Amino acid sequence: KSPTTKNGKFKPWILIGMLTSGVLVVLLFHNFDMHPTSYIILFAIVYFLFSVFFTVNDLSYWSLMPAITKDPKQREGIGAIARICANVGMFSVVLLYTVVPDIFASFGITNKRDAYFIFAIIVVLLMWGFQLFTLFGVKEDRRSLGKGEHTTIKEMFSVLIKNDQLMVA
């Protein structure tokens, strides 16, 4: 069960996920100058942790939606804007990624590894900046959340075993 703080139920998790996944992204692009085997092990650990903390951020971010408003039309509008902004950000990074070395070469940074590391830092700072809009600009309506159902682990496994599609997966 997630505790409700003065900042809401979801924002602390968004903050934890955003900060940690951002640091981990920078570490993914850092040149540790290690033995290849050691680097692969370190990379796997950092990537796994990134996946966990990005999921913490992402789930909390999208779970905030019902706490903003109960009006389905407003929620659809807010969700559409959020998805559009997320997709514009993602596609911008995808398009820029291929020309990062050329962009940074014009600033005198000719080492591709350094260029991608600096690019990762810029992307993380932008992500943090935009997520601050959510942390400080969005208000939760805690009254709209109400009491949720609590599912025990035993009930969860019971549902899993009875669902043939989940069992196949």
PDB file of N, CA and C in Angstrom, residues 67-113:
ATOM      1  N   ALA A  67      -6.440  10.801 -10.077  1.00  0.00           N
ATOM      2  CA  ALA A  67      -6.405  11.652  -8.893  1.00  0.00           C
ATOM      3  C   ALA A  67      -6.482  13.135  -9.255  1.00  0.00           C
ATOM      4  N   ILE A  68      -6.393  13.436 -10.541  1.00  0.00           N
ATOM      5  CA  ILE A  68      -6.482  14.840 -10.971  1.00  0.00           C
ATOM      6  C   ILE A  68      -7.940  15.241 -11.117  1.00  0.00           C
ATOM      7  N   THR A  69      -8.724  14.399 -11.772  1.00  0.00           N
ATOM      8  CA  THR A  69     -10.134  14.702 -11.982  1.00  0.00           C
ATOM      9  C   THR A  69     -10.907  13.404 -12.202  1.00  0.00           C
ATOM     10  N   LYS A  70     -12.153  13.417 -11.790  1.00  0.00           N
ATOM     11  CA  LYS A  70     -13.031  12.269 -12.049  1.00  0.00           C
ATOM     12  C   LYS A  70     -13.780  12.426 -13.367  1.00  0.00           C
ATOM     13  N   ASP A  71     -13.753  13.628 -13.943  1.00  0.00           N
ATOM     14  CA  ASP A  71     -14.443  13.885 -15.203  1.00  0.00           C
ATOM     15  C   ASP A  71     -13.708  13.187 -16.352  1.00  0.00           C
ATOM     16  N   PRO A  72     -14.356  12.199 -16.984  1.00  0.00           N
ATOM     17  CA  PRO A  72     -13.686  11.441 -18.050  1.00  0.00           C
ATOM     18  C   PRO A  72     -13.219  12.314 -19.215  1.00  0.00           C
ATOM     19  N   LYS A  73     -13.984  13.321 -19.586  1.00  0.00           N
ATOM     20  CA  LYS A  73     -13.603  14.198 -20.701  1.00  0.00           C
ATOM     21  C   LYS A  73     -12.326  14.971 -20.370  1.00  0.00           C
ATOM     22  N   GLN A  74     -12.260  15.521 -19.145  1.00  0.00           N
ATOM     23  CA  GLN A  74     -11.053  16.238 -18.738  1.00  0.00           C
ATOM     24  C   GLN A  74      -9.859  15.292 -18.680  1.00  0.00           C
ATOM     25  N   ARG A  75     -10.082  14.109 -18.149  1.00  0.00           N
ATOM     26  CA  ARG A  75      -9.004  13.131 -18.025  1.00  0.00           C
ATOM     27  C   ARG A  75      -8.485  12.723 -19.400  1.00  0.00           C
ATOM     28  N   GLU A  76      -9.393  12.534 -20.370  1.00  0.00           N
ATOM     29  CA  GLU A  76      -8.979  12.195 -21.731  1.00  0.00           C
ATOM     30  C   GLU A  76      -8.153  13.319 -22.345  1.00  0.00           C
ATOM     31  N   GLY A  77      -8.573  14.555 -22.111  1.00  0.00           N
ATOM     32  CA  GLY A  77      -7.847  15.707 -22.648  1.00  0.00           C
ATOM     33  C   GLY A  77      -6.458  15.832 -22.038  1.00  0.00           C
ATOM     34  N   ILE A  78      -6.381  15.693 -20.732  1.00  0.00           N
ATOM     35  CA  ILE A  78      -5.089  15.770 -20.047  1.00  0.00           C
ATOM     36  C   ILE A  78      -4.192  14.622 -20.502  1.00  0.00           C
ATOM     37  N   GLY A  79      -4.756  13.430 -20.594  1.00  0.00           N
ATOM     38  CA  GLY A  79      -3.990  12.265 -21.027  1.00  0.00           C
ATOM     39  C   GLY A  79      -3.485  12.407 -22.453  1.00  0.00           C
ATOM     40  N   ALA A  80      -4.321  12.969 -23.323  1.00  0.00           N
ATOM     41  CA  ALA A  80      -3.915  13.157 -24.722  1.00  0.00           C
ATOM     42  C   ALA A  80      -2.757  14.143 -24.817  1.00  0.00           C
ATOM     43  N   ILE A  81      -2.833  15.231 -24.072  1.00  0.00           N
ATOM     44  CA  ILE A  81      -1.746  16.220 -24.087  1.00  0.00           C
ATOM     45  C   ILE A  81      -0.463  15.587 -23.545  1.00  0.00           C
ATOM     46  N   ALA A  82      -0.582  14.832 -22.460  1.00  0.00           N
ATOM     47  CA  ALA A  82       0.599  14.181 -21.870  1.00  0.00           C
ATOM     48  C   ALA A  82       1.227  13.191 -22.854  1.00  0.00           C
ATOM     49  N   ARG A  83       0.396  12.409 -23.539  1.00  0.00           N
ATOM     50  CA  ARG A  83       0.932  11.436 -24.501  1.00  0.00           C
ATOM     51  C   ARG A  83       1.568  12.132 -25.710  1.00  0.00           C
ATOM     52  N   ILE A  84       0.959  13.214 -26.168  1.00  0.00           N
ATOM     53  CA  ILE A  84       1.526  13.965 -27.295  1.00  0.00           C
ATOM     54  C   ILE A  84       2.894  14.522 -26.905  1.00  0.00           C
ATOM     55  N   CYS A  85       2.973  15.139 -25.725  1.00  0.00           N
ATOM     56  CA  CYS A  85       4.262  15.697 -25.275  1.00  0.00           C
ATOM     57  C   CYS A  85       5.307  14.597 -25.109  1.00  0.00           C
ATOM     58  N   ALA A  86       4.917  13.461 -24.540  1.00  0.00           N
ATOM     59  CA  ALA A  86       5.854  12.352 -24.355  1.00  0.00           C
ATOM     60  C   ALA A  86       6.346  11.835 -25.709  1.00  0.00           C
ATOM     61  N   ASN A  87       5.453  11.718 -26.673  1.00  0.00           N
ATOM     62  CA  ASN A  87       5.845  11.233 -27.999  1.00  0.00           C
ATOM     63  C   ASN A  87       6.721  12.238 -28.742  1.00  0.00           C
ATOM     64  N   VAL A  88       6.422  13.519 -28.617  1.00  0.00           N
ATOM     65  CA  VAL A  88       7.269  14.533 -29.254  1.00  0.00           C
ATOM     66  C   VAL A  88       8.679  14.455 -28.662  1.00  0.00           C
ATOM     67  N   GLY A  89       8.775  14.324 -27.340  1.00  0.00           N
ATOM     68  CA  GLY A  89      10.081  14.189 -26.698  1.00  0.00           C
ATOM     69  C   GLY A  89      10.817  12.947 -27.165  1.00  0.00           C
ATOM     70  N   MET A  90      10.109  11.829 -27.202  1.00  0.00           N
ATOM     71  CA  MET A  90      10.744  10.577 -27.613  1.00  0.00           C
ATOM     72  C   MET A  90      11.233  10.650 -29.061  1.00  0.00           C
ATOM     73  N   PHE A  91      10.386  11.129 -29.961  1.00  0.00           N
ATOM     74  CA  PHE A  91      10.780  11.189 -31.369  1.00  0.00           C
ATOM     75  C   PHE A  91      11.883  12.222 -31.600  1.00  0.00           C
ATOM     76  N   SER A  92      11.908  13.283 -30.808  1.00  0.00           N
ATOM     77  CA  SER A  92      12.989  14.261 -30.920  1.00  0.00           C
ATOM     78  C   SER A  92      14.328  13.611 -30.586  1.00  0.00           C
ATOM     79  N   VAL A  93      14.347  12.836 -29.517  1.00  0.00           N
ATOM     80  CA  VAL A  93      15.576  12.147 -29.126  1.00  0.00           C
ATOM     81  C   VAL A  93      15.969  11.132 -30.200  1.00  0.00           C
ATOM     82  N   VAL A  94      15.013  10.393 -30.726  1.00  0.00           N
ATOM     83  CA  VAL A  94      15.305   9.396 -31.764  1.00  0.00           C
ATOM     84  C   VAL A  94      15.886  10.072 -33.002  1.00  0.00           C
ATOM     85  N   LEU A  95      15.316  11.195 -33.413  1.00  0.00           N
ATOM     86  CA  LEU A  95      15.815  11.894 -34.598  1.00  0.00           C
ATOM     87  C   LEU A  95      17.191  12.509 -34.349  1.00  0.00           C
ATOM     88  N   LEU A  96      17.384  13.099 -33.191  1.00  0.00           N
ATOM     89  CA  LEU A  96      18.664  13.744 -32.891  1.00  0.00           C
ATOM     90  C   LEU A  96      19.782  12.739 -32.639  1.00  0.00           C
ATOM     91  N   TYR A  97      19.440  11.567 -32.144  1.00  0.00           N
ATOM     92  CA  TYR A  97      20.446  10.595 -31.723  1.00  0.00           C
ATOM     93  C   TYR A  97      21.451  10.271 -32.812  1.00  0.00           C
ATOM     94  N   THR A  98      20.981  10.188 -34.029  1.00  0.00           N
ATOM     95  CA  THR A  98      21.883   9.806 -35.126  1.00  0.00           C
ATOM     96  C   THR A  98      22.863  10.914 -35.486  1.00  0.00           C
ATOM     97  N   VAL A  99      22.531  12.162 -35.178  1.00  0.00           N
ATOM     98  CA  VAL A  99      23.404  13.277 -35.553  1.00  0.00           C
ATOM     99  C   VAL A  99      24.122  13.891 -34.349  1.00  0.00           C
ATOM    100  N   VAL A 100      24.008  13.263 -33.181  1.00  0.00           N
ATOM    101  CA  VAL A 100      24.662  13.787 -31.975  1.00  0.00           C
ATOM    102  C   VAL A 100      26.149  14.039 -32.188  1.00  0.00           C
ATOM    103  N   PRO A 101      26.909  13.072 -32.743  1.00  0.00           N
ATOM    104  CA  PRO A 101      28.342  13.340 -32.934  1.00  0.00           C
ATOM    105  C   PRO A 101      28.607  14.565 -33.813  1.00  0.00           C
ATOM    106  N   ASP A 102      27.807  14.746 -34.869  1.00  0.00           N
ATOM    107  CA  ASP A 102      27.989  15.900 -35.757  1.00  0.00           C
ATOM    108  C   ASP A 102      27.665  17.208 -35.042  1.00  0.00           C
ATOM    109  N   ILE A 103      26.597  17.213 -34.260  1.00  0.00           N
ATOM    110  CA  ILE A 103      26.210  18.423 -33.526  1.00  0.00           C
ATOM    111  C   ILE A 103      27.326  18.823 -32.559  1.00  0.00           C
ATOM    112  N   PHE A 104      27.818  17.861 -31.794  1.00  0.00           N
ATOM    113  CA  PHE A 104      28.830  18.178 -30.790  1.00  0.00           C
ATOM    114  C   PHE A 104      30.196  18.439 -31.418  1.00  0.00           C
ATOM    115  N   ALA A 105      30.450  17.887 -32.608  1.00  0.00           N
ATOM    116  CA  ALA A 105      31.713  18.165 -33.302  1.00  0.00           C
ATOM    117  C   ALA A 105      31.814  19.653 -33.636  1.00  0.00           C
ATOM    118  N   SER A 106      30.672  20.277 -33.915  1.00  0.00           N
ATOM    119  CA  SER A 106      30.690  21.710 -34.215  1.00  0.00           C
ATOM    120  C   SER A 106      31.049  22.541 -32.975  1.00  0.00           C
ATOM    121  N   PHE A 107      30.970  21.934 -31.786  1.00  0.00           N
ATOM    122  CA  PHE A 107      31.387  22.604 -30.546  1.00  0.00           C
ATOM    123  C   PHE A 107      32.771  22.141 -30.088  1.00  0.00           C
ATOM    124  N   GLY A 108      33.464  21.378 -30.951  1.00  0.00           N
ATOM    125  CA  GLY A 108      34.815  20.940 -30.640  1.00  0.00           C
ATOM    126  C   GLY A 108      34.899  19.618 -29.892  1.00  0.00           C
ATOM    127  N   ILE A 109      33.773  18.952 -29.703  1.00  0.00           N
ATOM    128  CA  ILE A 109      33.776  17.651 -29.028  1.00  0.00           C
ATOM    129  C   ILE A 109      33.746  16.582 -30.112  1.00  0.00           C
ATOM    130  N   THR A 110      34.903  16.005 -30.389  1.00  0.00           N
ATOM    131  CA  THR A 110      35.006  15.062 -31.503  1.00  0.00           C
ATOM    132  C   THR A 110      34.901  13.602 -31.061  1.00  0.00           C
ATOM    133  N   ASN A 111      35.052  13.333 -29.783  1.00  0.00           N
ATOM    134  CA  ASN A 111      34.930  11.968 -29.289  1.00  0.00           C
ATOM    135  C   ASN A 111      33.444  11.612 -29.203  1.00  0.00           C
ATOM    136  N   LYS A 112      33.016  10.603 -29.963  1.00  0.00           N
ATOM    137  CA  LYS A 112      31.602  10.222 -30.007  1.00  0.00           C
ATOM    138  C   LYS A 112      31.083   9.813 -28.628  1.00  0.00           C
ATOM    139  N   ARG A 113      31.901   9.100 -27.881  1.00  0.00           N
ATOM    140  CA  ARG A 113      31.503   8.639 -26.554  1.00  0.00           C
ATOM    141  C   ARG A 113      31.188   9.835 -25.647  1.00  0.00           C
TER     142      ARG A 113
END
